[in-house]
């Protein structure tokens, strides 16, 4: 029975595992060769695979009855997220950052029950930032700093104009999705458009979502990432008072493997912000 599962124990187990794989990540950054996946900007390294093997072995040994879904062992059309308790893992989120030694890659270790993210552990070993969240138990940075860290000014409302927004170019650099993204970026930035305060691309979905959970980004919009990119961040953001809605208009309750997301911090005006953001999207993302 899923109600018998000790989520806090799973958080602690995944935290120790994150610290362990963090050493593997920092000791190999910038040193390892890389291969292309979908194209010349969709990259993977042997360290990604080694970290995933370690996480898979440890989780299987400790929780043999639970399923595992990982980026590097995923088989399109075969690997599926089910209702079973499942570890949903991105061994290194921000692989391009890892290859370039840009210190915004992390390991993202999530856990779902009935496809709902209920435990999240994200660890950036370069900056020693550990984000954790457990359903019903809050979200924290480095175990003690409750999220969000930044509280918006009293009386302020979340609007596109006063927002700092996480965006990513992703790996598709032509076609409809690239067109929708780039035209939407322009619309959100333009003085006659959203005139947003600014945009940040951390190069990692998990790091972007963690920044929204911390209140340091107001939102993050991306299409094309997968359940393993967002699962851990999903519960961390929810426990920090934010939420993830669909990255195309009208999807208020997306599935974790929906692949098109808009993450928004908590606070006054978030519904209007979401609807205004959706109105700014120039077309429809399709993944
Ligand atoms: C990355 C995502 C990021 C996306 C990148 C890449 P990876 O995951 O976290 O949001 O823009 O294209 O997919 O491949 O580094 O694990």
XYZ file of C-alpha atoms and ligand atoms in Angstrom:
303
model
C 0.000 0.000 0.000
C 1.403 3.403 -1.026
C 0.187 4.908 2.283
C 2.732 2.683 4.040
C 5.632 4.229 2.131
C 7.825 6.410 4.362
C 8.430 9.465 2.159
C 10.773 11.146 4.640
C 12.936 8.026 4.692
C 13.041 8.080 0.878
C 14.056 11.758 0.957
C 16.912 10.964 3.338
C 17.999 7.984 1.235
C 17.977 10.078 -1.969
C 19.839 12.897 -0.191
C 22.727 10.598 0.746
C 22.715 9.220 -2.789
C 22.796 12.752 -4.235
C 25.828 13.651 -2.143
C 27.536 10.428 -3.293
C 26.943 11.007 -7.006
C 27.836 14.669 -6.578
C 31.457 13.657 -6.053
C 31.362 11.650 -9.300
C 29.979 14.680 -11.140
C 32.452 17.261 -9.854
C 35.438 14.970 -10.394
C 34.570 14.485 -14.079
C 33.256 17.857 -15.204
C 34.986 19.261 -18.268
C 37.115 16.114 -18.626
C 34.804 13.648 -20.283
C 34.135 13.241 -23.980
C 30.534 13.546 -25.127
C 28.237 12.099 -27.774
C 25.302 13.555 -29.683
C 21.781 12.255 -29.022
C 19.080 13.860 -31.217
C 21.552 16.335 -32.745
C 24.784 18.293 -32.187
C 23.368 20.236 -29.222
C 21.672 17.294 -27.471
C 24.615 15.873 -25.570
C 25.345 12.911 -23.300
C 28.508 11.740 -21.532
C 29.739 8.518 -19.975
C 29.386 10.197 -16.583
C 25.629 10.614 -17.173
C 25.427 6.858 -17.769
C 27.710 5.977 -14.831
C 25.733 8.146 -12.422
C 22.457 6.628 -13.582
C 23.811 3.085 -13.169
C 24.860 3.904 -9.612
C 21.487 5.449 -8.745
C 19.608 2.549 -10.348
C 21.681 -0.033 -8.473
C 21.280 1.708 -5.108
C 17.529 2.270 -5.466
C 16.917 -1.292 -6.679
C 18.943 -2.715 -3.784
C 17.104 -0.645 -1.171
C 13.605 -0.634 -2.706
C 13.397 -3.646 -5.058
C 9.599 -3.385 -5.218
C 9.660 0.111 -6.765
C 10.079 0.979 -10.457
C 12.829 3.119 -11.988
C 12.636 5.569 -14.904
C 15.910 7.225 -15.900
C 16.960 9.455 -18.770
C 19.845 7.308 -19.948
C 18.027 3.946 -19.800
C 14.776 5.284 -21.275
C 13.595 3.439 -24.384
C 11.068 5.457 -26.441
C 7.766 3.608 -26.797
C 8.821 1.018 -24.196
C 9.745 2.856 -20.977
C 6.586 4.227 -19.373
C 5.758 5.943 -16.078
C 3.034 3.879 -14.353
C 0.986 4.239 -11.153
C 3.566 2.124 -9.319
C 5.890 3.889 -6.874
C 8.721 4.950 -9.198
C 12.101 6.662 -8.921
C 12.225 9.228 -11.761
C 15.840 10.219 -12.275
C 17.929 12.600 -14.323
C 21.469 11.616 -13.358
C 22.964 14.875 -14.605
C 20.482 17.601 -15.461
C 22.333 20.296 -17.351
C 24.676 18.001 -19.233
C 25.851 20.787 -21.532
C 26.761 22.821 -18.426
C 28.606 19.746 -17.098
C 30.607 19.446 -20.335
C 31.503 23.151 -20.222
C 32.130 23.216 -16.439
C 29.448 25.888 -16.107
C 28.446 25.261 -12.456
C 24.682 24.820 -12.998
C 24.335 21.090 -13.447
C 22.796 18.850 -10.819
C 21.440 15.418 -10.148
C 17.648 15.337 -10.032
C 16.141 12.450 -8.049
C 12.353 12.279 -7.957
C 9.846 9.764 -6.651
C 6.228 9.355 -7.807
C 3.200 7.460 -6.548
C 0.280 7.150 -8.978
C 2.335 9.377 -11.312
C 2.318 12.200 -8.732
C 5.708 13.597 -7.659
C 5.836 13.170 -3.864
C 9.579 13.342 -3.081
C 12.182 15.515 -4.774
C 15.927 15.847 -4.229
C 18.004 18.122 -6.462
C 21.699 18.554 -5.758
C 24.117 20.956 -7.449
C 27.508 19.688 -6.220
C 29.442 22.616 -7.699
C 27.645 25.144 -5.501
C 26.676 22.649 -2.744
C 22.993 23.492 -3.165
C 20.636 20.737 -1.980
C 16.941 21.337 -2.703
C 14.528 18.880 -1.115
C 10.763 18.573 -0.964
C 8.350 15.974 0.412
C 4.599 16.132 -0.140
C 3.039 17.650 2.974
C 6.403 18.366 4.608
C 7.658 21.557 2.932
C 10.653 22.334 0.747
C 14.131 23.365 1.842
C 17.522 24.520 0.645
C 20.368 22.689 2.424
C 17.895 21.061 4.838
C 17.271 24.142 6.967
C 16.340 27.118 4.754
C 12.606 26.872 4.093
C 11.527 27.746 0.543
C 10.756 30.250 -0.811
C 13.808 32.220 0.297
C 12.610 35.469 -1.320
C 9.206 36.791 -0.432
C 7.798 39.361 -2.910
C 7.256 42.919 -1.621
C 4.061 43.186 0.465
C 1.084 44.107 -1.716
C 2.937 43.325 -4.948
C 1.287 41.157 -7.585
C 2.979 38.795 -9.973
C 2.811 40.302 -13.463
C 4.763 39.581 -16.634
C 6.172 43.094 -16.542
C 7.733 42.630 -13.088
C 8.810 39.011 -13.684
C 12.230 37.391 -14.071
C 11.469 34.408 -16.306
C 13.435 31.183 -16.843
C 13.553 30.132 -20.493
C 15.535 27.534 -22.451
C 16.393 27.252 -26.135
C 16.340 23.441 -25.838
C 17.718 21.096 -28.456
C 15.264 21.685 -31.317
C 16.762 24.658 -33.249
C 14.423 24.670 -36.266
C 10.751 23.984 -37.061
C 7.523 24.884 -35.255
C 8.742 24.536 -31.659
C 11.801 26.720 -32.262
C 9.598 29.318 -34.003
C 7.004 29.350 -31.191
C 9.714 29.688 -28.528
C 11.705 32.461 -30.197
C 8.636 34.494 -31.173
C 7.270 34.133 -27.643
C 10.597 35.217 -26.120
C 10.444 38.345 -28.311
C 6.816 39.052 -27.369
C 7.514 38.703 -23.630
C 10.569 40.984 -23.876
C 9.214 43.706 -26.177
C 8.332 47.110 -24.746
C 5.049 46.843 -26.642
C 4.673 43.249 -25.426
C 5.237 41.825 -21.958
C 8.227 44.113 -21.222
C 9.358 41.524 -18.674
C 12.133 42.483 -16.229
C 14.343 39.788 -17.734
C 15.121 36.211 -18.729
C 17.540 33.598 -17.436
C 18.580 30.282 -18.977
C 20.259 28.166 -16.320
C 20.569 25.233 -18.781
C 18.858 22.819 -16.415
C 15.128 22.342 -15.920
C 15.724 21.210 -12.349
C 17.852 24.273 -11.546
C 15.267 26.571 -13.171
C 12.432 25.032 -11.145
C 14.513 25.200 -7.956
C 15.047 28.923 -8.589
C 11.273 29.389 -8.985
C 10.733 27.435 -5.732
C 13.256 29.731 -4.022
C 11.369 32.786 -5.318
C 14.446 33.909 -7.276
C 12.757 33.311 -10.623
C 9.066 34.145 -10.948
C 8.386 31.559 -13.650
C 10.025 29.106 -16.032
C 8.612 28.037 -19.379
C 9.855 25.145 -21.493
C 8.691 22.533 -23.959
C 10.698 19.449 -24.798
C 12.082 18.265 -21.491
C 10.894 15.011 -19.910
C 9.466 13.697 -16.628
C 12.987 13.131 -15.231
C 13.895 16.802 -15.844
C 10.948 18.116 -13.802
C 9.801 15.397 -11.364
C 11.935 16.333 -8.355
C 11.450 20.057 -8.932
C 7.702 19.578 -9.235
C 7.183 18.558 -5.601
C 9.820 21.027 -4.350
C 8.000 23.879 -6.105
C 4.566 22.678 -4.929
C 5.770 22.520 -1.325
C 7.192 26.039 -1.737
C 3.740 27.334 -2.695
C 4.177 27.361 -6.450
C 2.844 25.096 -9.167
C 3.465 23.687 -12.623
C 0.783 24.178 -15.275
C 0.916 23.307 -18.945
C 3.210 25.249 -21.255
C 0.444 25.541 -23.857
C -2.689 27.555 -23.052
C -5.489 26.047 -20.999
C -3.696 23.089 -19.369
C -4.082 23.739 -15.618
C -3.163 20.238 -14.441
C -0.531 18.652 -16.704
C 0.859 15.178 -16.157
C 4.484 14.992 -15.011
C 5.426 13.438 -18.393
C 3.503 16.067 -20.396
C 6.802 17.560 -21.752
C 5.432 21.130 -21.989
C 5.495 23.123 -18.744
C 5.056 26.532 -17.133
C 6.344 26.685 -13.542
C 5.136 29.653 -11.488
C 6.000 30.776 -7.967
C 3.282 31.265 -5.394
C 1.855 34.698 -4.665
C -0.908 37.130 -5.504
C -1.816 37.346 -9.138
C -0.463 33.961 -10.228
C -3.690 32.901 -11.984
C -3.769 36.158 -13.955
C -0.037 35.817 -14.653
C -0.559 32.310 -16.050
C -3.435 33.426 -18.284
C -1.445 36.453 -19.451
C 1.558 34.261 -20.185
C -0.562 31.821 -22.137
C -1.970 34.744 -24.160
C 1.619 35.715 -25.031
C 2.523 32.339 -26.534
C 2.872 32.708 -30.294
C 1.409 29.406 -31.467
C 1.374 25.920 -29.919
C 4.290 23.801 -28.772
C 4.112 20.173 -29.952
C 6.178 17.389 -28.325
C 18.344 19.526 -20.171
C 17.105 20.177 -19.584
C 16.939 21.595 -20.101
C 16.851 21.582 -21.609
C 18.083 20.960 -22.198
C 18.320 19.543 -21.675
P 19.726 17.307 -19.735
O 18.375 18.206 -19.688
O 17.213 20.194 -18.182
O 15.771 22.151 -19.562
O 16.691 22.896 -22.083
O 17.930 20.899 -23.608
O 17.282 18.703 -22.127
O 19.740 16.766 -21.135
O 20.881 18.191 -19.472
O 19.517 16.234 -18.716
